[in-house]
Amino acid sequence: GAGVSQTPSNKVTEKGKYVELRCDPISGHTALYWYRQSLGQGPEFLIYFQGTGAADDSGLPNDRFFAVRPEGSVSTLKIQRTERGDSAVYLCASSLSRGRGNTIYFGEGSWLTVV
Amino acid sequence: GENVEQHPSTLSVQEGDSAVIKCTYSDSASNYFPWYKQELGKGPQLIIDIRSNVGEKKDQRIAVTLNKTAKHFSLHITETQPEDSAVYFCAASNQAGTALIFGKGTTLSVSS
């Protein structure tokens, strides 16, 4: 596809459950990012991948959050033991490569609701 | 780390008027400043960006100015139209270039 694709678009889960969110970046983009956006706020950085490796995971809030990108393309954000405070829109983005000035394109997001 | 402040949080204008949104940043090492437009239920969409070696950039009705000395940058929309109504976010790159730090957003309403 032409843009960043995220699935599912909406997910409702019970507190304590495990959740996986998938991101398919723009073809040829080596840099991939995950952000989280709470209602009324700007996106907050979670993690950045360059190729297969997590080059910067300083934004992950705690060890319940984990992300992988095993083949350098599709990425999965994994949340264990979900809490109600995890409810947010999880945005994936990609760019041609790392570096200031490379345009970052966002997907439509996965809306997670923890009940 | 980088901190980005954005104001105003809400802005209402009449169709045809200009709109200005201002942002300040804290990290003097930042050198990339994009602006995103986000409509309800959608992801952020890049509308314009500026790099630190340029003071101003224009694209049709949209312009961005950057003052590196004062560490602030602004978005200017001229001849506003109802379809410009959305939430606008400014952002600045972190020092490593691995992330964008976003402002809290400005909700722009253009009434006809």
PDB file of N, CA, C and O in Angstrom, chain A residues 33 35 37 40-43 45 48 56 91 98-109 111, chain B residues 29 31-32 36 38 41-44 46 49 51 89 93-100 102-104:
ATOM      1  N   TYR A  33       8.719   3.902  13.788  1.00  0.00           N
ATOM      2  CA  TYR A  33       8.487   4.510  15.101  1.00  0.00           C
ATOM      3  C   TYR A  33       7.118   4.105  15.644  1.00  0.00           C
ATOM      4  O   TYR A  33       6.163   3.961  14.879  1.00  0.00           O
ATOM      5  N   TYR A  35       4.379   5.625  18.513  1.00  0.00           N
ATOM      6  CA  TYR A  35       3.984   6.724  19.387  1.00  0.00           C
ATOM      7  C   TYR A  35       2.665   6.358  20.062  1.00  0.00           C
ATOM      8  O   TYR A  35       1.904   5.526  19.563  1.00  0.00           O
ATOM      9  N   GLN A  37      -0.814   8.294  21.744  1.00  0.00           N
ATOM     10  CA  GLN A  37      -1.517   9.575  21.841  1.00  0.00           C
ATOM     11  C   GLN A  37      -2.745   9.417  22.725  1.00  0.00           C
ATOM     12  O   GLN A  37      -3.678   8.686  22.388  1.00  0.00           O
ATOM     13  N   GLY A  40      -6.654  14.475  23.652  1.00  0.00           N
ATOM     14  CA  GLY A  40      -6.330  15.875  23.896  1.00  0.00           C
ATOM     15  C   GLY A  40      -4.850  16.179  24.015  1.00  0.00           C
ATOM     16  O   GLY A  40      -4.474  17.297  24.395  1.00  0.00           O
ATOM     17  N   GLN A  41      -4.014  15.193  23.708  1.00  0.00           N
ATOM     18  CA  GLN A  41      -2.565  15.385  23.822  1.00  0.00           C
ATOM     19  C   GLN A  41      -1.882  15.154  22.474  1.00  0.00           C
ATOM     20  O   GLN A  41      -2.461  14.587  21.556  1.00  0.00           O
ATOM     21  N   GLY A  42      -0.629  15.593  22.402  1.00  0.00           N
ATOM     22  CA  GLY A  42       0.160  15.289  21.223  1.00  0.00           C
ATOM     23  C   GLY A  42       0.737  13.888  21.312  1.00  0.00           C
ATOM     24  O   GLY A  42       0.779  13.294  22.383  1.00  0.00           O
ATOM     25  N   PRO A  43       1.159  13.319  20.183  1.00  0.00           N
ATOM     26  CA  PRO A  43       1.779  11.993  20.211  1.00  0.00           C
ATOM     27  C   PRO A  43       3.030  11.992  21.089  1.00  0.00           C
ATOM     28  O   PRO A  43       3.802  12.952  21.078  1.00  0.00           O
ATOM     29  N   PHE A  45       6.496   9.780  21.991  1.00  0.00           N
ATOM     30  CA  PHE A  45       7.403   8.780  21.441  1.00  0.00           C
ATOM     31  C   PHE A  45       7.524   7.572  22.360  1.00  0.00           C
ATOM     32  O   PHE A  45       7.648   7.707  23.584  1.00  0.00           O
ATOM     33  N   TYR A  48      11.908   3.530  18.590  1.00  0.00           N
ATOM     34  CA  TYR A  48      12.364   3.732  17.206  1.00  0.00           C
ATOM     35  C   TYR A  48      13.197   2.538  16.769  1.00  0.00           C
ATOM     36  O   TYR A  48      14.088   2.086  17.495  1.00  0.00           O
ATOM     37  N   ASP A  56      16.294   3.081  19.786  1.00  0.00           N
ATOM     38  CA  ASP A  56      15.950   3.984  20.886  1.00  0.00           C
ATOM     39  C   ASP A  56      14.621   3.539  21.460  1.00  0.00           C
ATOM     40  O   ASP A  56      13.595   3.674  20.804  1.00  0.00           O
ATOM     41  N   LEU A  91       0.078   4.997  17.551  1.00  0.00           N
ATOM     42  CA  LEU A  91       0.402   5.413  16.188  1.00  0.00           C
ATOM     43  C   LEU A  91       1.736   4.810  15.761  1.00  0.00           C
ATOM     44  O   LEU A  91       2.710   4.847  16.511  1.00  0.00           O
ATOM     45  N   ARG A  98      16.877   7.028   9.296  1.00  0.00           N
ATOM     46  CA  ARG A  98      16.983   7.855  10.490  1.00  0.00           C
ATOM     47  C   ARG A  98      17.555   9.202  10.123  1.00  0.00           C
ATOM     48  O   ARG A  98      18.221   9.360   9.114  1.00  0.00           O
ATOM     49  N   GLY A  99      17.305  10.122  10.984  1.00  0.00           N
ATOM     50  CA  GLY A  99      18.000  11.387  10.789  1.00  0.00           C
ATOM     51  C   GLY A  99      17.054  12.554  10.793  1.00  0.00           C
ATOM     52  O   GLY A  99      15.934  12.469  10.323  1.00  0.00           O
ATOM     53  N   ARG A 100      17.518  13.628  11.326  1.00  0.00           N
ATOM     54  CA  ARG A 100      16.716  14.835  11.363  1.00  0.00           C
ATOM     55  C   ARG A 100      16.484  15.291   9.933  1.00  0.00           C
ATOM     56  O   ARG A 100      17.403  15.391   9.137  1.00  0.00           O
ATOM     57  N   GLY A 101      15.251  15.524   9.626  1.00  0.00           N
ATOM     58  CA  GLY A 101      14.949  15.995   8.292  1.00  0.00           C
ATOM     59  C   GLY A 101      14.338  14.955   7.399  1.00  0.00           C
ATOM     60  O   GLY A 101      13.854  15.289   6.328  1.00  0.00           O
ATOM     61  N   ASN A 102      14.351  13.685   7.786  1.00  0.00           N
ATOM     62  CA  ASN A 102      13.643  12.696   6.981  1.00  0.00           C
ATOM     63  C   ASN A 102      12.178  12.717   7.355  1.00  0.00           C
ATOM     64  O   ASN A 102      11.836  12.503   8.507  1.00  0.00           O
ATOM     65  N   THR A 103      11.336  12.955   6.379  1.00  0.00           N
ATOM     66  CA  THR A 103       9.906  13.086   6.643  1.00  0.00           C
ATOM     67  C   THR A 103       9.354  11.822   7.280  1.00  0.00           C
ATOM     68  O   THR A 103       9.611  10.707   6.808  1.00  0.00           O
ATOM     69  N   ILE A 104       8.614  11.997   8.355  1.00  0.00           N
ATOM     70  CA  ILE A 104       8.008  10.885   9.071  1.00  0.00           C
ATOM     71  C   ILE A 104       6.522  10.846   8.742  1.00  0.00           C
ATOM     72  O   ILE A 104       5.809  11.834   8.928  1.00  0.00           O
ATOM     73  N   TYR A 105       6.068   9.696   8.247  1.00  0.00           N
ATOM     74  CA  TYR A 105       4.674   9.511   7.840  1.00  0.00           C
ATOM     75  C   TYR A 105       3.974   8.623   8.864  1.00  0.00           C
ATOM     76  O   TYR A 105       4.482   7.551   9.214  1.00  0.00           O
ATOM     77  N   PHE A 106       2.792   9.041   9.285  1.00  0.00           N
ATOM     78  CA  PHE A 106       2.036   8.312  10.306  1.00  0.00           C
ATOM     79  C   PHE A 106       0.917   7.477   9.693  1.00  0.00           C
ATOM     80  O   PHE A 106       0.346   7.837   8.661  1.00  0.00           O
ATOM     81  N   GLY A 107       0.605   6.393  10.365  1.00  0.00           N
ATOM     82  CA  GLY A 107      -0.577   5.624  10.044  1.00  0.00           C
ATOM     83  C   GLY A 107      -1.797   6.213  10.723  1.00  0.00           C
ATOM     84  O   GLY A 107      -1.716   7.241  11.407  1.00  0.00           O
ATOM     85  N   GLU A 108      -2.937   5.545  10.556  1.00  0.00           N
ATOM     86  CA  GLU A 108      -4.187   6.038  11.131  1.00  0.00           C
ATOM     87  C   GLU A 108      -4.323   5.697  12.614  1.00  0.00           C
ATOM     88  O   GLU A 108      -5.183   6.237  13.286  1.00  0.00           O
ATOM     89  N   GLY A 109      -3.510   4.791  13.095  1.00  0.00           N
ATOM     90  CA  GLY A 109      -3.530   4.460  14.509  1.00  0.00           C
ATOM     91  C   GLY A 109      -4.385   3.262  14.855  1.00  0.00           C
ATOM     92  O   GLY A 109      -5.286   2.870  14.110  1.00  0.00           O
ATOM     93  N   TRP A 111      -6.768   2.203  17.961  1.00  0.00           N
ATOM     94  CA  TRP A 111      -7.421   2.736  19.161  1.00  0.00           C
ATOM     95  C   TRP A 111      -7.584   1.593  20.162  1.00  0.00           C
ATOM     96  O   TRP A 111      -8.353   0.654  19.932  1.00  0.00           O
TER      97      TRP A 111
ATOM     98  N   ALA B  29      19.982  21.852  20.060  1.00  0.00           N
ATOM     99  CA  ALA B  29      20.506  20.906  19.072  1.00  0.00           C
ATOM    100  C   ALA B  29      19.433  20.461  18.072  1.00  0.00           C
ATOM    101  O   ALA B  29      19.762  19.882  17.035  1.00  0.00           O
ATOM    102  N   ASN B  31      17.110  20.419  14.984  1.00  0.00           N
ATOM    103  CA  ASN B  31      17.239  21.157  13.726  1.00  0.00           C
ATOM    104  C   ASN B  31      16.215  20.744  12.680  1.00  0.00           C
ATOM    105  O   ASN B  31      16.399  20.983  11.493  1.00  0.00           O
ATOM    106  N   TYR B  32      15.135  20.107  13.130  1.00  0.00           N
ATOM    107  CA  TYR B  32      14.073  19.744  12.192  1.00  0.00           C
ATOM    108  C   TYR B  32      12.744  19.985  12.879  1.00  0.00           C
ATOM    109  O   TYR B  32      12.520  19.523  14.000  1.00  0.00           O
ATOM    110  N   TYR B  36       2.108  19.071  11.768  1.00  0.00           N
ATOM    111  CA  TYR B  36       1.157  18.050  11.364  1.00  0.00           C
ATOM    112  C   TYR B  36      -0.266  18.548  11.584  1.00  0.00           C
ATOM    113  O   TYR B  36      -0.541  19.269  12.541  1.00  0.00           O
ATOM    114  N   GLN B  38      -4.145  17.038  12.134  1.00  0.00           N
ATOM    115  CA  GLN B  38      -4.831  15.802  12.493  1.00  0.00           C
ATOM    116  C   GLN B  38      -6.335  16.044  12.532  1.00  0.00           C
ATOM    117  O   GLN B  38      -6.819  16.872  13.296  1.00  0.00           O
ATOM    118  N   GLY B  41     -10.224  11.147  14.300  1.00  0.00           N
ATOM    119  CA  GLY B  41     -10.173   9.733  13.956  1.00  0.00           C
ATOM    120  C   GLY B  41      -9.103   9.364  12.947  1.00  0.00           C
ATOM    121  O   GLY B  41      -9.044   8.221  12.490  1.00  0.00           O
ATOM    122  N   LYS B  42      -8.247  10.320  12.622  1.00  0.00           N
ATOM    123  CA  LYS B  42      -7.189  10.068  11.635  1.00  0.00           C
ATOM    124  C   LYS B  42      -5.806  10.215  12.270  1.00  0.00           C
ATOM    125  O   LYS B  42      -5.658  10.787  13.344  1.00  0.00           O
ATOM    126  N   GLY B  43      -4.802   9.725  11.571  1.00  0.00           N
ATOM    127  CA  GLY B  43      -3.438   9.936  12.023  1.00  0.00           C
ATOM    128  C   GLY B  43      -2.945  11.310  11.616  1.00  0.00           C
ATOM    129  O   GLY B  43      -3.517  11.954  10.735  1.00  0.00           O
ATOM    130  N   PRO B  44      -1.872  11.785  12.248  1.00  0.00           N
ATOM    131  CA  PRO B  44      -1.307  13.094  11.884  1.00  0.00           C
ATOM    132  C   PRO B  44      -0.779  13.085  10.449  1.00  0.00           C
ATOM    133  O   PRO B  44      -0.155  12.117  10.022  1.00  0.00           O
ATOM    134  N   LEU B  46       1.560  15.272   7.724  1.00  0.00           N
ATOM    135  CA  LEU B  46       2.532  16.355   7.571  1.00  0.00           C
ATOM    136  C   LEU B  46       2.004  17.400   6.590  1.00  0.00           C
ATOM    137  O   LEU B  46       1.541  17.068   5.496  1.00  0.00           O
ATOM    138  N   ASP B  49       7.303  21.422   6.726  1.00  0.00           N
ATOM    139  CA  ASP B  49       8.394  21.274   7.678  1.00  0.00           C
ATOM    140  C   ASP B  49       9.498  22.255   7.330  1.00  0.00           C
ATOM    141  O   ASP B  49       9.539  22.810   6.229  1.00  0.00           O
ATOM    142  N   ARG B  51      13.841  23.067   8.150  1.00  0.00           N
ATOM    143  CA  ARG B  51      15.104  22.648   8.723  1.00  0.00           C
ATOM    144  C   ARG B  51      15.867  23.876   9.199  1.00  0.00           C
ATOM    145  O   ARG B  51      15.621  24.983   8.749  1.00  0.00           O
ATOM    146  N   PHE B  89      -0.381  20.206  15.176  1.00  0.00           N
ATOM    147  CA  PHE B  89       0.710  19.917  16.111  1.00  0.00           C
ATOM    148  C   PHE B  89       2.033  20.397  15.527  1.00  0.00           C
ATOM    149  O   PHE B  89       2.343  20.124  14.361  1.00  0.00           O
ATOM    150  N   SER B  93      12.733  17.770  16.462  1.00  0.00           N
ATOM    151  CA  SER B  93      13.499  16.523  16.571  1.00  0.00           C
ATOM    152  C   SER B  93      14.303  16.516  17.861  1.00  0.00           C
ATOM    153  O   SER B  93      14.749  17.563  18.331  1.00  0.00           O
ATOM    154  N   ASN B  94      14.493  15.321  18.428  1.00  0.00           N
ATOM    155  CA  ASN B  94      15.386  15.232  19.577  1.00  0.00           C
ATOM    156  C   ASN B  94      16.832  15.265  19.093  1.00  0.00           C
ATOM    157  O   ASN B  94      17.106  15.209  17.891  1.00  0.00           O
ATOM    158  N   GLN B  95      17.760  15.366  20.025  1.00  0.00           N
ATOM    159  CA  GLN B  95      19.163  15.569  19.657  1.00  0.00           C
ATOM    160  C   GLN B  95      19.709  14.419  18.818  1.00  0.00           C
ATOM    161  O   GLN B  95      20.489  14.627  17.892  1.00  0.00           O
ATOM    162  N   ALA B  96      19.271  13.200  19.133  1.00  0.00           N
ATOM    163  CA  ALA B  96      19.765  12.028  18.408  1.00  0.00           C
ATOM    164  C   ALA B  96      19.118  11.861  17.040  1.00  0.00           C
ATOM    165  O   ALA B  96      19.571  11.050  16.234  1.00  0.00           O
ATOM    166  N   GLY B  97      18.043  12.586  16.804  1.00  0.00           N
ATOM    167  CA  GLY B  97      17.333  12.437  15.540  1.00  0.00           C
ATOM    168  C   GLY B  97      16.503  11.176  15.471  1.00  0.00           C
ATOM    169  O   GLY B  97      16.121  10.734  14.384  1.00  0.00           O
ATOM    170  N   THR B  98      16.204  10.585  16.624  1.00  0.00           N
ATOM    171  CA  THR B  98      15.455   9.329  16.641  1.00  0.00           C
ATOM    172  C   THR B  98      13.983   9.524  16.948  1.00  0.00           C
ATOM    173  O   THR B  98      13.203   8.578  16.865  1.00  0.00           O
ATOM    174  N   ALA B  99      13.601  10.734  17.337  1.00  0.00           N
ATOM    175  CA  ALA B  99      12.206  10.944  17.717  1.00  0.00           C
ATOM    176  C   ALA B  99      11.805  12.385  17.480  1.00  0.00           C
ATOM    177  O   ALA B  99      12.642  13.288  17.435  1.00  0.00           O
ATOM    178  N   LEU B 100      10.504  12.584  17.325  1.00  0.00           N
ATOM    179  CA  LEU B 100       9.924  13.919  17.313  1.00  0.00           C
ATOM    180  C   LEU B 100       9.258  14.149  18.657  1.00  0.00           C
ATOM    181  O   LEU B 100       8.588  13.266  19.190  1.00  0.00           O
ATOM    182  N   PHE B 102       6.440  16.386  20.373  1.00  0.00           N
ATOM    183  CA  PHE B 102       5.288  17.150  19.920  1.00  0.00           C
ATOM    184  C   PHE B 102       4.803  18.150  20.968  1.00  0.00           C
ATOM    185  O   PHE B 102       4.924  17.923  22.175  1.00  0.00           O
ATOM    186  N   GLY B 103       4.211  19.243  20.476  1.00  0.00           N
ATOM    187  CA  GLY B 103       3.445  20.124  21.338  1.00  0.00           C
ATOM    188  C   GLY B 103       2.099  19.493  21.647  1.00  0.00           C
ATOM    189  O   GLY B 103       1.765  18.416  21.134  1.00  0.00           O
ATOM    190  N   LYS B 104       1.311  20.187  22.468  1.00  0.00           N
ATOM    191  CA  LYS B 104       0.025  19.622  22.901  1.00  0.00           C
ATOM    192  C   LYS B 104      -1.085  19.846  21.891  1.00  0.00           C
ATOM    193  O   LYS B 104      -2.191  19.342  22.066  1.00  0.00           O
TER     194      LYS B 104
END
